[in-house]
mmCIF file of C-alpha atoms in Angstrom:
data_model
loop_
_atom_site.group_PDB
_atom_site.id
_atom_site.type_symbol
_atom_site.label_atom_id
_atom_site.label_comp_id
_atom_site.label_asym_id
_atom_site.label_seq_id
_atom_site.Cartn_x
_atom_site.Cartn_y
_atom_site.Cartn_z
ATOM 1 C CA MET A 1 51.558 70.063 -29.344
ATOM 2 C CA ASP A 2 49.435 69.557 -32.437
ATOM 3 C CA GLY A 3 45.877 68.439 -31.667
ATOM 4 C CA ALA A 4 46.266 65.507 -34.053
ATOM 5 C CA GLU A 5 49.017 64.153 -31.821
ATOM 6 C CA PHE A 6 46.449 63.428 -29.125
ATOM 7 C CA PHE A 7 45.470 60.428 -31.244
ATOM 8 C CA PHE A 8 47.361 57.440 -32.626
ATOM 9 C CA GLU A 9 45.776 55.336 -35.357
ATOM 10 C CA GLY A 10 42.400 56.782 -34.422
ATOM 11 C CA VAL A 11 42.776 55.930 -30.716
ATOM 12 C CA ARG A 12 42.737 58.804 -28.244
ATOM 13 C CA ARG A 13 45.887 58.812 -26.141
ATOM 14 C CA LEU A 14 45.429 58.667 -22.367
ATOM 15 C CA ASP A 15 45.510 62.164 -20.900
ATOM 16 C CA TRP A 16 44.126 62.190 -17.324
ATOM 17 C CA GLY A 17 43.222 65.858 -17.774
ATOM 18 C CA LEU A 18 46.821 67.116 -17.847
ATOM 19 C CA GLY A 19 46.368 68.503 -21.362
ATOM 20 C CA ASN A 20 49.161 66.466 -22.893
ATOM 21 C CA PRO A 21 49.651 62.662 -23.082
ATOM 22 C CA ASN A 22 53.401 63.110 -22.634
ATOM 23 C CA LYS A 23 52.856 64.792 -19.255
ATOM 24 C CA THR A 24 50.553 61.972 -18.255
ATOM 25 C CA ALA A 25 53.162 59.428 -19.363
ATOM 26 C CA ALA A 26 55.835 61.182 -17.292
ATOM 27 C CA LEU A 27 53.585 61.093 -14.225
ATOM 28 C CA ILE A 28 52.877 57.395 -14.765
ATOM 29 C CA ALA A 29 56.585 56.663 -15.237
ATOM 30 C CA GLU A 30 57.301 58.295 -11.879
ATOM 31 C CA GLY A 31 54.488 56.263 -10.326
ATOM 32 C CA MET A 32 55.838 52.994 -11.725
ATOM 33 C CA VAL A 33 59.036 53.649 -9.794
ATOM 34 C CA ALA A 34 57.332 55.044 -6.690
ATOM 35 C CA VAL A 35 55.082 52.021 -6.084
ATOM 36 C CA TRP A 36 58.100 49.880 -5.240
ATOM 37 C CA VAL A 37 58.626 51.831 -2.032
ATOM 38 C CA LEU A 38 55.878 49.618 -0.609
ATOM 39 C CA ALA A 39 58.134 46.596 -1.047
ATOM 40 C CA TYR A 40 60.862 48.417 0.863
ATOM 41 C CA ILE A 41 58.491 49.179 3.735
ATOM 42 C CA ARG A 42 57.349 45.577 4.143
ATOM 43 C CA GLN A 43 58.286 42.522 2.111
ATOM 44 C CA ARG A 44 54.746 41.174 1.850
ATOM 45 C CA LEU A 45 53.730 44.442 0.133
ATOM 46 C CA PHE A 46 55.898 43.401 -2.813
ATOM 47 C CA TRP A 47 52.860 41.780 -4.398
ATOM 48 C CA LEU A 48 50.845 44.974 -4.147
ATOM 49 C CA SER A 49 53.754 46.850 -5.709
ATOM 50 C CA ALA A 50 53.882 44.351 -8.568
ATOM 51 C CA PHE A 51 50.128 44.666 -9.152
ATOM 52 C CA LEU A 52 50.182 48.490 -9.161
ATOM 53 C CA PHE A 53 53.251 48.432 -11.406
ATOM 54 C CA THR A 54 51.387 46.293 -13.939
ATOM 55 C CA VAL A 55 48.286 48.493 -13.905
ATOM 56 C CA LEU A 56 50.331 51.669 -14.306
ATOM 57 C CA GLY A 57 52.370 50.011 -17.060
ATOM 58 C CA CYS A 58 49.214 49.338 -19.063
ATOM 59 C CA CYS A 59 48.174 52.963 -18.505
ATOM 60 C CA LEU A 60 51.579 54.056 -19.800
ATOM 61 C CA VAL A 61 50.969 52.021 -22.950
ATOM 62 C CA LEU A 62 47.689 53.883 -23.489
ATOM 63 C CA THR A 63 49.534 57.219 -23.617
ATOM 64 C CA PHE A 64 51.505 55.944 -26.654
ATOM 65 C CA SER A 65 54.370 58.109 -25.396
ATOM 66 C CA ARG A 66 57.876 57.082 -26.386
ATOM 67 C CA GLY A 67 59.396 59.643 -24.045
ATOM 68 C CA GLY A 68 57.328 58.244 -21.195
ATOM 69 C CA LEU A 69 58.515 54.732 -21.974
ATOM 70 C CA ALA A 70 62.151 55.868 -22.064
ATOM 71 C CA ALA A 71 61.673 57.745 -18.767
ATOM 72 C CA CYS A 72 60.180 54.660 -17.144
ATOM 73 C CA CYS A 73 63.087 52.487 -18.315
ATOM 74 C CA ALA A 74 65.600 55.035 -17.013
ATOM 75 C CA GLY A 75 63.976 55.210 -13.588
ATOM 76 C CA LEU A 76 63.620 51.448 -13.288
ATOM 77 C CA THR A 77 67.248 50.949 -14.296
ATOM 78 C CA VAL A 78 68.288 52.941 -11.226
ATOM 79 C CA LEU A 79 65.864 50.971 -9.062
ATOM 80 C CA VAL A 80 67.176 47.629 -10.309
ATOM 81 C CA ALA A 81 70.786 48.713 -9.775
ATOM 82 C CA PHE A 82 70.110 49.302 -6.057
ATOM 83 C CA ALA A 83 67.743 46.346 -5.560
ATOM 84 C CA PRO A 84 68.815 43.872 -2.851
ATOM 85 C CA ARG A 85 70.545 40.693 -4.027
ATOM 86 C CA PRO A 86 69.972 37.841 -4.534
ATOM 87 C CA TRP A 87 66.448 38.119 -5.951
ATOM 88 C CA PRO A 88 64.000 35.453 -4.738
ATOM 89 C CA ARG A 89 62.984 33.329 -7.710
ATOM 90 C CA ARG A 90 59.230 33.801 -7.230
ATOM 91 C CA LYS A 91 59.587 37.577 -7.015
ATOM 92 C CA ALA A 92 61.775 37.688 -10.113
ATOM 93 C CA LEU A 93 59.143 35.592 -11.893
ATOM 94 C CA ALA A 94 56.410 37.979 -10.740
ATOM 95 C CA VAL A 95 58.283 40.960 -12.187
ATOM 96 C CA LEU A 96 58.843 39.066 -15.436
ATOM 97 C CA LEU A 97 55.118 38.297 -15.662
ATOM 98 C CA ALA A 98 54.274 41.950 -14.977
ATOM 99 C CA VAL A 99 56.565 43.126 -17.773
ATOM 100 C CA THR A 100 55.137 40.460 -20.082
ATOM 101 C CA ALA A 101 51.580 41.618 -19.335
ATOM 102 C CA ILE A 102 52.551 45.213 -20.173
ATOM 103 C CA ALA A 103 54.214 44.068 -23.413
ATOM 104 C CA VAL A 104 51.101 42.094 -24.398
ATOM 105 C CA CYS A 105 48.995 45.185 -23.738
ATOM 106 C CA ALA A 106 51.305 47.208 -25.992
ATOM 107 C CA VAL A 107 50.933 44.687 -28.808
ATOM 108 C CA ARG A 108 47.159 44.480 -28.411
ATOM 109 C CA MET A 109 46.882 48.289 -28.589
ATOM 110 C CA ASP A 110 49.393 48.489 -31.475
ATOM 111 C CA ALA A 111 51.502 50.797 -29.295
ATOM 112 C CA HIS A 112 54.617 48.883 -30.366
ATOM 113 C CA ARG A 113 54.162 50.354 -33.840
ATOM 114 C CA ARG A 114 54.520 53.869 -32.464
ATOM 115 C CA TYR A 115 57.517 52.857 -30.374
ATOM 116 C CA ALA A 116 59.180 51.538 -33.537
ATOM 117 C CA GLN A 117 58.653 54.768 -35.482
ATOM 118 C CA GLY A 118 61.952 56.503 -36.071
ATOM 119 C CA VAL A 119 63.791 53.192 -35.957
ATOM 120 C CA LEU A 120 62.267 51.442 -38.938
ATOM 121 C CA ARG A 121 61.472 54.631 -40.850
ATOM 122 C CA GLU A 122 61.871 58.389 -40.541
ATOM 123 C CA ASP A 123 59.577 60.031 -38.015
ATOM 124 C CA ARG A 124 58.850 63.756 -38.202
ATOM 125 C CA SER A 125 58.371 64.035 -34.446
ATOM 126 C CA ILE A 126 61.939 62.842 -33.862
ATOM 127 C CA THR A 127 63.618 64.755 -36.682
ATOM 128 C CA ASN A 128 61.912 67.994 -35.647
ATOM 129 C CA ARG A 129 63.141 67.546 -32.091
ATOM 130 C CA MET A 130 66.701 66.962 -33.270
ATOM 131 C CA THR A 131 66.589 70.144 -35.357
ATOM 132 C CA LEU A 132 65.314 72.130 -32.367
ATOM 133 C CA TRP A 133 67.850 70.737 -29.935
ATOM 134 C CA LYS A 134 70.794 71.423 -32.255
ATOM 135 C CA ALA A 135 69.933 75.134 -32.143
ATOM 136 C CA ALA A 136 69.978 75.335 -28.327
ATOM 137 C CA PRO A 137 73.758 75.888 -27.834
ATOM 138 C CA ALA A 138 73.771 78.745 -30.339
ATOM 139 C CA MET A 139 70.671 80.272 -28.736
ATOM 140 C CA MET A 140 72.360 80.186 -25.335
ATOM 141 C CA ALA A 141 75.555 81.730 -26.664
ATOM 142 C CA ASP A 142 73.702 84.455 -28.573
ATOM 143 C CA ALA A 143 71.658 85.508 -25.520
ATOM 144 C CA PRO A 144 73.869 85.579 -22.397
ATOM 145 C CA LYS A 145 70.981 87.055 -20.381
ATOM 146 C CA GLY A 146 68.518 84.577 -21.839
ATOM 147 C CA TRP A 147 65.635 84.998 -24.263
ATOM 148 C CA GLY A 148 63.122 85.489 -21.457
ATOM 149 C CA ALA A 149 60.483 83.267 -19.929
ATOM 150 C CA GLY A 150 58.146 81.753 -22.496
ATOM 151 C CA ASN A 151 60.136 83.013 -25.467
ATOM 152 C CA ALA A 152 62.201 79.968 -26.457
ATOM 153 C CA GLY A 153 59.824 78.856 -29.200
ATOM 154 C CA LYS A 154 59.341 82.365 -30.566
ATOM 155 C CA ALA A 155 63.076 83.035 -30.638
ATOM 156 C CA TYR A 156 63.727 79.775 -32.442
ATOM 157 C CA MET A 157 61.083 80.395 -35.092
ATOM 158 C CA GLN A 158 62.245 83.965 -35.700
ATOM 159 C CA TRP A 159 66.000 83.505 -35.789
ATOM 160 C CA TYR A 160 67.022 79.843 -36.005
ATOM 161 C CA GLN A 161 64.364 77.851 -37.818
ATOM 162 C CA PRO A 162 65.365 76.796 -41.367
ATOM 163 C CA LEU A 163 63.597 78.909 -43.976
ATOM 164 C CA ASP A 164 61.962 75.869 -45.562
ATOM 165 C CA ARG A 165 60.293 74.821 -42.275
ATOM 166 C CA THR A 166 56.967 76.232 -41.121
ATOM 167 C CA GLU A 167 56.291 74.352 -37.870
ATOM 168 C CA ARG A 168 55.250 76.489 -34.911
ATOM 169 C CA TYR A 169 56.738 75.962 -31.464
ATOM 170 C CA ARG A 170 56.001 77.230 -27.970
ATOM 171 C CA THR A 171 59.070 75.566 -26.443
ATOM 172 C CA LEU A 172 62.070 73.572 -27.640
ATOM 173 C CA VAL A 173 60.136 70.364 -26.858
ATOM 174 C CA ASN A 174 62.634 69.734 -24.072
ATOM 175 C CA SER A 175 62.142 71.289 -20.645
ATOM 176 C CA HIS A 176 65.854 71.396 -19.836
ATOM 177 C CA LEU A 177 66.933 73.100 -23.050
ATOM 178 C CA THR A 178 63.908 75.411 -23.039
ATOM 179 C CA TRP A 179 64.747 76.780 -19.604
ATOM 180 C CA LEU A 180 68.482 76.935 -20.266
ATOM 181 C CA VAL A 181 67.770 79.017 -23.366
ATOM 182 C CA GLU A 182 65.310 81.294 -21.570
ATOM 183 C CA PHE A 183 67.523 81.767 -18.468
ATOM 184 C CA GLY A 184 70.638 83.919 -18.237
ATOM 185 C CA TRP A 185 73.981 82.321 -17.414
ATOM 186 C CA LEU A 186 73.526 82.755 -13.653
ATOM 187 C CA LEU A 187 70.227 80.875 -13.572
ATOM 188 C CA ARG A 188 71.598 78.316 -16.003
ATOM 189 C CA GLY A 189 74.319 77.578 -13.488
ATOM 190 C CA PHE A 190 71.804 77.294 -10.650
ATOM 191 C CA TYR A 191 69.604 74.979 -12.714
ATOM 192 C CA LEU A 192 72.417 72.582 -13.575
ATOM 193 C CA SER A 193 73.725 72.735 -10.004
ATOM 194 C CA GLY A 194 70.252 71.838 -8.737
ATOM 195 C CA TRP A 195 70.170 68.663 -10.802
ATOM 196 C CA LEU A 196 73.691 67.779 -9.683
ATOM 197 C CA ALA A 197 72.636 68.281 -6.058
ATOM 198 C CA VAL A 198 69.651 65.959 -6.516
ATOM 199 C CA ILE A 199 71.877 63.232 -7.936
ATOM 200 C CA LEU A 200 74.443 63.609 -5.172
ATOM 201 C CA LEU A 201 71.896 63.755 -2.337
ATOM 202 C CA CYS A 202 69.910 60.760 -3.541
ATOM 203 C CA GLY A 203 72.961 58.788 -4.628
ATOM 204 C CA ALA A 204 74.686 59.349 -1.298
ATOM 205 C CA GLY A 205 72.110 57.132 0.410
ATOM 206 C CA GLY A 206 72.596 54.239 -1.972
ATOM 207 C CA ALA A 207 74.160 52.089 0.717
ATOM 208 C CA THR A 208 70.828 51.947 2.559
ATOM 209 C CA ARG A 209 68.878 51.268 -0.676
ATOM 210 C CA TRP A 210 66.162 53.685 0.478
ATOM 211 C CA ALA A 211 67.527 56.356 -1.854
ATOM 212 C CA ALA A 212 66.930 54.090 -4.857
ATOM 213 C CA VAL A 213 63.252 55.027 -5.123
ATOM 214 C CA PRO A 214 63.633 58.842 -4.978
ATOM 215 C CA LEU A 215 66.670 58.696 -7.255
ATOM 216 C CA GLY A 216 64.691 56.527 -9.666
ATOM 217 C CA ILE A 217 61.778 58.971 -9.599
ATOM 218 C CA TRP A 218 64.054 61.946 -10.245
ATOM 219 C CA THR A 219 65.761 60.021 -13.051
ATOM 220 C CA ALA A 220 62.410 59.248 -14.680
ATOM 221 C CA PHE A 221 61.352 62.879 -14.299
ATOM 222 C CA GLY A 222 64.607 64.176 -15.760
ATOM 223 C CA ALA A 223 64.462 61.789 -18.709
ATOM 224 C CA ALA A 224 60.833 62.636 -19.478
ATOM 225 C CA SER A 225 61.695 66.342 -19.330
ATOM 226 C CA PHE A 226 64.410 65.782 -21.914
ATOM 227 C CA PHE A 227 62.110 64.295 -24.531
ATOM 228 C CA SER A 228 59.212 66.764 -24.093
ATOM 229 C CA SER A 229 58.333 69.986 -22.290
ATOM 230 C CA VAL A 230 56.617 68.232 -19.415
ATOM 231 C CA ALA A 231 58.373 69.791 -16.407
ATOM 232 C CA GLU A 232 56.081 72.815 -16.605
ATOM 233 C CA SER A 233 53.376 70.642 -15.013
ATOM 234 C CA PRO A 234 53.274 71.065 -11.203
ATOM 235 C CA TRP A 235 51.818 67.549 -10.907
ATOM 236 C CA LEU A 236 55.135 66.048 -11.930
ATOM 237 C CA TRP A 237 57.058 68.030 -9.351
ATOM 238 C CA GLY A 238 54.600 66.973 -6.668
#
């Protein structure tokens, strides 16, 4: 990650000492899902969950991470899908106010301008990722035994990067594709099977609604790992 990317419009992006705002955003996204387990434990703790959700949401804004925002939305979508019905009006209003407060924070910090990049105009961060990701299938096919741990970025730059591009990469800016490229076919199968097992194990408890929180956390983690190489951080696995 380029050092300049630790700032947006002169504002330092929230890091929490993880060395990368995107990793911090992924951790916050997981937390924004996890806090709702309090409401499952006891109904009166809903208000504490809503408060913590709002605080973490404002912290997420301060990371200026689009991948973190997408991961949070993915995790919360799972949580909402399993939420008990019908929703009490005052609790629905509380959630709406929490989301509104986070949106206001985003506008005040001009974070919405970063979120809009790539939609309103071309964004190098997005186009570079797309170029990297398109090379992954060929890299996997060309190296049945894998390119080796830590070599995804080097292999891409040496063999697959367009000649008119000079960007330097350590990974494929995507934890899933990075590891699939570096692994051999056997480990690739284990990796994909592991994610399938997580989905099946968490999803199987959907009838009790308790599985909604862990499934939401795993969904947020998986989504964040798709948009950046964040899964290398042990804090996110914890």
